[in-house]
mmCIF file of C-alpha atoms in Angstrom:
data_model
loop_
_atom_site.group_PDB
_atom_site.id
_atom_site.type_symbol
_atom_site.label_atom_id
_atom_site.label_comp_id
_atom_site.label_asym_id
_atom_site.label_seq_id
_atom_site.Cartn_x
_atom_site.Cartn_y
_atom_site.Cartn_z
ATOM 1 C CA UNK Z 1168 -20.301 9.638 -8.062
ATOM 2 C CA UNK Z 1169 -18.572 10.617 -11.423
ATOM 3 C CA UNK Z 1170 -15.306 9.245 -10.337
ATOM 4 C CA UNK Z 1171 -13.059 8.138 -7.566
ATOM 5 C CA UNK Z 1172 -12.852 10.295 -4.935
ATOM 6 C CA UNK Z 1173 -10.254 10.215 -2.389
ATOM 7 C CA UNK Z 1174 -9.341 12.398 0.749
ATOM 8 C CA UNK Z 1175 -7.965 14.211 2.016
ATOM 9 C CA UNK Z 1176 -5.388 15.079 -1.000
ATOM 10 C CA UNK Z 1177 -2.606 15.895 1.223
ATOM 11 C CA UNK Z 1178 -1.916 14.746 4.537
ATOM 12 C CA UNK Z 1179 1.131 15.633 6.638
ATOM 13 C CA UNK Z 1180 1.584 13.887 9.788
ATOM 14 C CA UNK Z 1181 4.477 13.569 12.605
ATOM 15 C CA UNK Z 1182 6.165 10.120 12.704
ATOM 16 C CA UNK Z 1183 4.583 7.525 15.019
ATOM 17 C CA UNK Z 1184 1.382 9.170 13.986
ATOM 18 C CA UNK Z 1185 -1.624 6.965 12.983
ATOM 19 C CA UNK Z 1186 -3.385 7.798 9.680
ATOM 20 C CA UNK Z 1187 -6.489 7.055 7.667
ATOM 21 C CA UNK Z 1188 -7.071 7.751 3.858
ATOM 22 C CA UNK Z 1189 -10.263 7.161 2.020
ATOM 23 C CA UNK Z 1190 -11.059 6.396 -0.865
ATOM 24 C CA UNK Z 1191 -14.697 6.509 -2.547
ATOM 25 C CA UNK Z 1192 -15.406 4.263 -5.641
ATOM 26 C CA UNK Z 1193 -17.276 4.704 -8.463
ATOM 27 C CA UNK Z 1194 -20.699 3.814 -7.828
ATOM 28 C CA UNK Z 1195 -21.701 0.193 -8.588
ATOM 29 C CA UNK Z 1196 -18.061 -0.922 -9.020
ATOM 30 C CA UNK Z 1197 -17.436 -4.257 -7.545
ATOM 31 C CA UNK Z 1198 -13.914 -3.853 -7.641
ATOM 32 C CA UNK Z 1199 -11.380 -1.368 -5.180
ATOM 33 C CA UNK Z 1200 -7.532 -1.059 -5.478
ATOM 34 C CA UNK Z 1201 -5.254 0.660 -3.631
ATOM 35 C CA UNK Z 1202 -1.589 1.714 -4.682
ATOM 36 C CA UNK Z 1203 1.218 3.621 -3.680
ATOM 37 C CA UNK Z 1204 3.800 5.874 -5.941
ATOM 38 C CA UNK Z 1205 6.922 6.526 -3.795
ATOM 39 C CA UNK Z 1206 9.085 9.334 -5.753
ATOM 40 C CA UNK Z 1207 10.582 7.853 -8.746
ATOM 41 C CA UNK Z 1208 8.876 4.677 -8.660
ATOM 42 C CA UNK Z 1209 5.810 2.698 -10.041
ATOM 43 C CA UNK Z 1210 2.535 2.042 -8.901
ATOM 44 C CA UNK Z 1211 3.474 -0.674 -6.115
ATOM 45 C CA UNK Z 1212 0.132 -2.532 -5.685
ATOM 46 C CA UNK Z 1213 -0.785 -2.631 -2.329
ATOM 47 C CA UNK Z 1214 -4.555 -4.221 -1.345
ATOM 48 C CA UNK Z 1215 -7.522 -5.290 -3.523
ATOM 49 C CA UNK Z 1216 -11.089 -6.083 -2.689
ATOM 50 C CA UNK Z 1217 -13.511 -7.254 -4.772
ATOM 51 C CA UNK Z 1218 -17.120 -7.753 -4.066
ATOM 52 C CA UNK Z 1219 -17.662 -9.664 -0.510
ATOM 53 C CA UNK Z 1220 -14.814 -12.109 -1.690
ATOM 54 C CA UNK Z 1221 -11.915 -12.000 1.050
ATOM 55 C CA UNK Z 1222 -9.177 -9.141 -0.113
ATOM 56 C CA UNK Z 1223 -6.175 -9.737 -1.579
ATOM 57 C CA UNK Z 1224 -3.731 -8.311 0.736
ATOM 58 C CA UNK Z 1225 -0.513 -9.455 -0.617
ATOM 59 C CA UNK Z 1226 0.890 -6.404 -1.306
ATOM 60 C CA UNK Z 1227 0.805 -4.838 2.261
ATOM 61 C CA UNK Z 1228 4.434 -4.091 3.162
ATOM 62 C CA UNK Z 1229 4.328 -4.412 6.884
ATOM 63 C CA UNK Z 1230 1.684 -4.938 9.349
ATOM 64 C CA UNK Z 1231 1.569 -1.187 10.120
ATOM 65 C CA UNK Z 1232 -0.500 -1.242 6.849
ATOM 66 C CA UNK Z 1233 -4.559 -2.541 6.764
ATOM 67 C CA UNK Z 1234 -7.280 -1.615 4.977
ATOM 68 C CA UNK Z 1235 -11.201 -2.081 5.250
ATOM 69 C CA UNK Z 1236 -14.247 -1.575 2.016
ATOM 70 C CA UNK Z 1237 -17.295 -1.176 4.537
ATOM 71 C CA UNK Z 1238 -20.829 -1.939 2.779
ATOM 72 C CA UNK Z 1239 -18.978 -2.900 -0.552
ATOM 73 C CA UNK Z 1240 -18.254 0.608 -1.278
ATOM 74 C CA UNK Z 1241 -16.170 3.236 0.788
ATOM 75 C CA UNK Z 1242 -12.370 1.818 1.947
ATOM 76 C CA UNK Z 1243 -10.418 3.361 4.559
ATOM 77 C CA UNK Z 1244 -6.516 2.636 4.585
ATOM 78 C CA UNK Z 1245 -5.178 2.925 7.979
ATOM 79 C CA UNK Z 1246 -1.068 3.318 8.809
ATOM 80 C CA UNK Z 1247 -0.496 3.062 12.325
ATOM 81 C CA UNK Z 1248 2.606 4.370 13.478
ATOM 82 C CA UNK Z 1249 3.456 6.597 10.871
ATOM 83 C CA UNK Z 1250 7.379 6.443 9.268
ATOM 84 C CA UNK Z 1251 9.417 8.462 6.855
ATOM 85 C CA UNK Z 1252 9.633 5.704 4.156
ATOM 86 C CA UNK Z 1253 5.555 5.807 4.403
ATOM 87 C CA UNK Z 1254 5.590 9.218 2.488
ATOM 88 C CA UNK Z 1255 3.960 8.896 -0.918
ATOM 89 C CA UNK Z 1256 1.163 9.438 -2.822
ATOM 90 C CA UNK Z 1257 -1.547 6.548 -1.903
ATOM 91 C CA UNK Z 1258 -4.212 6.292 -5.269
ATOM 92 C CA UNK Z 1259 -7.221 4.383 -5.231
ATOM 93 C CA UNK Z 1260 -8.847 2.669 -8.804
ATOM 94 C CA UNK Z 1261 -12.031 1.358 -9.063
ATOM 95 C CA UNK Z 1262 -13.370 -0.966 -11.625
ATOM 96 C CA UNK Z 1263 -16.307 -2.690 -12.520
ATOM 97 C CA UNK Z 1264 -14.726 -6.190 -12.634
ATOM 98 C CA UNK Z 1265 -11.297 -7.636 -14.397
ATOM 99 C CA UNK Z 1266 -8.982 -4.984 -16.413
ATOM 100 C CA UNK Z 1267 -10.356 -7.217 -19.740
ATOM 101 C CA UNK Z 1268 -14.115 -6.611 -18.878
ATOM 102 C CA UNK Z 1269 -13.611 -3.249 -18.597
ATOM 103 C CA UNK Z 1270 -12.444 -1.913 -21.839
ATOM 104 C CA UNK Z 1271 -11.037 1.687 -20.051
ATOM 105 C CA UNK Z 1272 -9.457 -0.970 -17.315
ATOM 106 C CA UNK Z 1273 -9.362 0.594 -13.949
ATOM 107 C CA UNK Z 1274 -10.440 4.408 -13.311
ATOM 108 C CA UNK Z 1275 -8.122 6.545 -10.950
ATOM 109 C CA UNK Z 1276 -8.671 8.954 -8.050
ATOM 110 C CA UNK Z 1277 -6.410 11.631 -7.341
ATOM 111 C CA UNK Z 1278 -4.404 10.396 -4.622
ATOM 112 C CA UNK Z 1279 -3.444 11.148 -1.610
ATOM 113 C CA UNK Z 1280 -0.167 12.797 -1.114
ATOM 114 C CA UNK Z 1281 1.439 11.488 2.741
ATOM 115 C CA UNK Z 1282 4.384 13.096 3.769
ATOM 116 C CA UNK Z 1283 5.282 11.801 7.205
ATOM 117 C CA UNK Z 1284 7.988 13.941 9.154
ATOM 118 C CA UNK A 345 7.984 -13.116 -10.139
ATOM 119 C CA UNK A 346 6.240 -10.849 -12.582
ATOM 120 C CA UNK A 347 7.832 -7.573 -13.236
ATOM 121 C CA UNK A 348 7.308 -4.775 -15.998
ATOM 122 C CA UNK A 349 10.613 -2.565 -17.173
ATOM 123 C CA UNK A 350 9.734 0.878 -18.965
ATOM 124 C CA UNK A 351 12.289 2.824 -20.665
ATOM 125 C CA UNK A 352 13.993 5.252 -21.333
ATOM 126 C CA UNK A 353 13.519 6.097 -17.664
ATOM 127 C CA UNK A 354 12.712 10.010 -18.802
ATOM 128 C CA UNK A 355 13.042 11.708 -22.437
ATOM 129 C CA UNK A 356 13.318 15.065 -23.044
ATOM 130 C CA UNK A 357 12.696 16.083 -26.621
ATOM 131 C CA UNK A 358 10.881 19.476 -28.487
ATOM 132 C CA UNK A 359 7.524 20.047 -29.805
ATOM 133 C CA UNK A 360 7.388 18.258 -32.716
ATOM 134 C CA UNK A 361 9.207 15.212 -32.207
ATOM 135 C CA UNK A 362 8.380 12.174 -32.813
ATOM 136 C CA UNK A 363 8.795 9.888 -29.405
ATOM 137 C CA UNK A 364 8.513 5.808 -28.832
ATOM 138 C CA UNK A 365 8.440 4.553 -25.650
ATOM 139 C CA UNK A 366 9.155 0.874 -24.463
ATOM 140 C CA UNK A 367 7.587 -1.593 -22.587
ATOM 141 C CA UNK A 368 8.937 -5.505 -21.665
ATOM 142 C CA UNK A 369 7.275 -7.669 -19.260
ATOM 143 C CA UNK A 370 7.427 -11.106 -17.684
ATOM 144 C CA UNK A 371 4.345 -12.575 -16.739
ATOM 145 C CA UNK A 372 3.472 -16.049 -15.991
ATOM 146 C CA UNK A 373 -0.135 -15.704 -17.745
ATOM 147 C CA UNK A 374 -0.558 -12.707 -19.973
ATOM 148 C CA UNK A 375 -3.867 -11.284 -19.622
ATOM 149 C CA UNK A 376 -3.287 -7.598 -21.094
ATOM 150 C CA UNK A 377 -1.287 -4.627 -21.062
ATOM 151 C CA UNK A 378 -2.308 -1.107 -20.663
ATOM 152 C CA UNK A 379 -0.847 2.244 -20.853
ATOM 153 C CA UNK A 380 -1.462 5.131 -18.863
ATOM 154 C CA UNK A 381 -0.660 8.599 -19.158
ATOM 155 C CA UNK A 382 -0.319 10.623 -15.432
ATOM 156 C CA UNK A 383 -0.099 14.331 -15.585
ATOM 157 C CA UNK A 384 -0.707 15.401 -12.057
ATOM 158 C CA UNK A 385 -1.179 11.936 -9.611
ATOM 159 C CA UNK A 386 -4.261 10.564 -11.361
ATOM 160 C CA UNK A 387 -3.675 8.110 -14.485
ATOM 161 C CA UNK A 388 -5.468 8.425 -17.059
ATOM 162 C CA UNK A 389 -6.581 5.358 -19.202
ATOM 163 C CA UNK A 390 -4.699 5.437 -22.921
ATOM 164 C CA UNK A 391 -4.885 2.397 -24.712
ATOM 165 C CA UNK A 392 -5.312 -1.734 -23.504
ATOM 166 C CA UNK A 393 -3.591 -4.497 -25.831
ATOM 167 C CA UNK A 394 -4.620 -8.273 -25.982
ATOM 168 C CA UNK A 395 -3.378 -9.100 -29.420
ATOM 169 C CA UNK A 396 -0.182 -9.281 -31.061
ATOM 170 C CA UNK A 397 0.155 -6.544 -33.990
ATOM 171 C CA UNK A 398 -2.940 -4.880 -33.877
ATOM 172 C CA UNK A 399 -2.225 -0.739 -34.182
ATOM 173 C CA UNK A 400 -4.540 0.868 -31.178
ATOM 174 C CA UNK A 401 -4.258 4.469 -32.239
ATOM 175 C CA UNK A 402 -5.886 7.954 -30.609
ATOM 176 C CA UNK A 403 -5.056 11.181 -32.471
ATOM 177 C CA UNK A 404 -0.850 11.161 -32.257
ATOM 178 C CA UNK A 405 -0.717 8.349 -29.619
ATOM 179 C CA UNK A 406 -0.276 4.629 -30.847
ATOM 180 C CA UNK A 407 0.560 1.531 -29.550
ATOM 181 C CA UNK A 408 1.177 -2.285 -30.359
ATOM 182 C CA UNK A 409 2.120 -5.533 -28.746
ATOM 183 C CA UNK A 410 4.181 -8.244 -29.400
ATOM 184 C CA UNK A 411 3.389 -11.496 -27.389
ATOM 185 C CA UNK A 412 6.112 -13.383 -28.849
ATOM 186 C CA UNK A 413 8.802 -11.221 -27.815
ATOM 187 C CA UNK A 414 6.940 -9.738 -24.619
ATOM 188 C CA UNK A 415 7.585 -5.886 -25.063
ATOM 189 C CA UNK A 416 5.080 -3.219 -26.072
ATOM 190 C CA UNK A 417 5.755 0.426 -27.487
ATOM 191 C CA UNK A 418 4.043 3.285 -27.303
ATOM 192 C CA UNK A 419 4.509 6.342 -30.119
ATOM 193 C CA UNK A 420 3.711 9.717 -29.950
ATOM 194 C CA UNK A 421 4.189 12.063 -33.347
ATOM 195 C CA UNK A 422 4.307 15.560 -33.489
ATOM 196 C CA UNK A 423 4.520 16.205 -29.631
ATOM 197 C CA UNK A 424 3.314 19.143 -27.909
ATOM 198 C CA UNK A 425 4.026 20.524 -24.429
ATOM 199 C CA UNK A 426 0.552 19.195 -23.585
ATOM 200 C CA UNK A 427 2.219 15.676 -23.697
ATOM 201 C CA UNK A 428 4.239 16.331 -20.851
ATOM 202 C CA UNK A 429 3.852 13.214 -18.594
ATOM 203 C CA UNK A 430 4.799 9.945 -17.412
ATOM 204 C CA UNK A 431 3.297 7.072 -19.039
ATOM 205 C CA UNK A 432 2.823 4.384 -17.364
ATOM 206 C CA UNK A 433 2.862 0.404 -18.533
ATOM 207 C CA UNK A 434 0.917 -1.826 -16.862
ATOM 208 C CA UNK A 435 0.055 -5.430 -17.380
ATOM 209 C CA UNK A 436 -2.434 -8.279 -16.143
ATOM 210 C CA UNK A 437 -1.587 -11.695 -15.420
ATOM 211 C CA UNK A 438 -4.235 -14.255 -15.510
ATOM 212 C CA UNK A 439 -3.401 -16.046 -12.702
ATOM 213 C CA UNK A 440 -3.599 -12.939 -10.743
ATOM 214 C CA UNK A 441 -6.861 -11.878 -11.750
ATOM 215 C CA UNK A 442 -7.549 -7.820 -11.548
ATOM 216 C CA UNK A 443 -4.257 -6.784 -10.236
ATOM 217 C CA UNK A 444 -2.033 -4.752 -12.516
ATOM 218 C CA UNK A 445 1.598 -4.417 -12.303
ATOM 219 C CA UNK A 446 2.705 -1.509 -13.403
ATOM 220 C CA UNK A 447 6.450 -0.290 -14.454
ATOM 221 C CA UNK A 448 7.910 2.578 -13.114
ATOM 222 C CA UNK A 449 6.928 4.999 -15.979
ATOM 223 C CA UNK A 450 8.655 7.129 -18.583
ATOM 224 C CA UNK A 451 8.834 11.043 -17.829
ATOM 225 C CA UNK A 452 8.281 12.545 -20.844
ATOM 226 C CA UNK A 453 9.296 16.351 -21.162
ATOM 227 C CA UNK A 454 8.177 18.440 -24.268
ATOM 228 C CA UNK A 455 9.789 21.960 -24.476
ATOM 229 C CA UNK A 456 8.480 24.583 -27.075
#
């Protein structure tokens, strides 16, 4: 597509809830982040996957948290049991390779805004 | 660990002013840095920086990096309301290859 697309755009869910938010890249970009903007904060990097190379999960902040790229394209990231301190708004980025390669570095979706309550 | 520190934290000025916004960072293997302007929840690409004191400059925006001292600024002259954002700093280590770490943003508020 033209850009990143993610859904839905706003999710509200009861705590303990499970949810899933998608994100589709631009295609023929080898490259998929995901990040989340709690209010008042950065961008707190969160998963990466690039090509069929294992992803970087490092930035996963509990093991509620997991995320899958099926076919090298569409990810899904999954929270199981849903808390308060889980609301935020979740963006996917997409780029064709390193931030240096690609001179307009990584391109954006819209997010997904989770409030869990 | 590598961390990026924006500031002010938010800036409130009027149409016309003239506005510079900071970025420092500590990275173990500077790749680049990057600054983003987000209006609603998607950023929007601005500017990347590799060198030290080379202007990048789009319309009223500008921006420059200095290595040596690790920070990066961002200027905006004669704002408008249209500015209204937060701009995000982001940078890319080399020994983390793809990942950026971003600051927490300045909110940027430009009244009439």
């Amino acid at each position: 597509g033209a850009g990143v697309s993610q859904s839905p755009s706003n999710k509200v869910t009861e705590k303990g809830k499970d949810v899933e938010l998608r994100c589709d890249p631009i295609s023929g970009h080898t490259a998929l982040y995901w990040y989340r903007q709690s209010l008042g904060q950065g961008l707190e990097f969160l998963i990466y996957f690039q090509g069929n190379s294992a992803p970087d999960k490092s930035g996963l902040p509990s093991d509620r948290f997991s995320a899958e790229r099926t076919g090298g394209s569409v990810s899904t990231l999954t929270i199981q049991r849903t808390q308060q301190e889980d609301s935020a708004v979740y963006l996917c980025a997409s780029s064709s390779g390193s931030a240096l390669q690609s001179s307009y570095g990584y391109t954006f979706g819209s997010g997904t805004r989770l409030t869990v309550v | 660990e590598d961390k990026v520190v924006q500031s002010p934290l938010s800036l409130v000025v009027h149409e016309g002013d003239t506005v510079t916004l900071n970025c420092s960072y500590e990275v173990t293997n500077f790749r680049s840095l990057l600054w983003y302007k987000q209006e609603k929840k998607a950023p929007t690409f601005l500017f990347m920086l590799t060198s030290s004191g080379i202007e990048k400059k789009s319309g009223r925006l500008s921006s420059i990096l200095d290595k040596k001292e690790l920070f990066s600024i961002l200027n905006i002259t004669a704002t408008q309301t249209g500015d209204s954002a937060i701009y995000l700093c982001a940078v890319e280590d080399e020994d983390n290859t793809d990942k950026l770490i971003f600051g927490t943003g300045t909110r940027l508020q430009v009244f009439p």
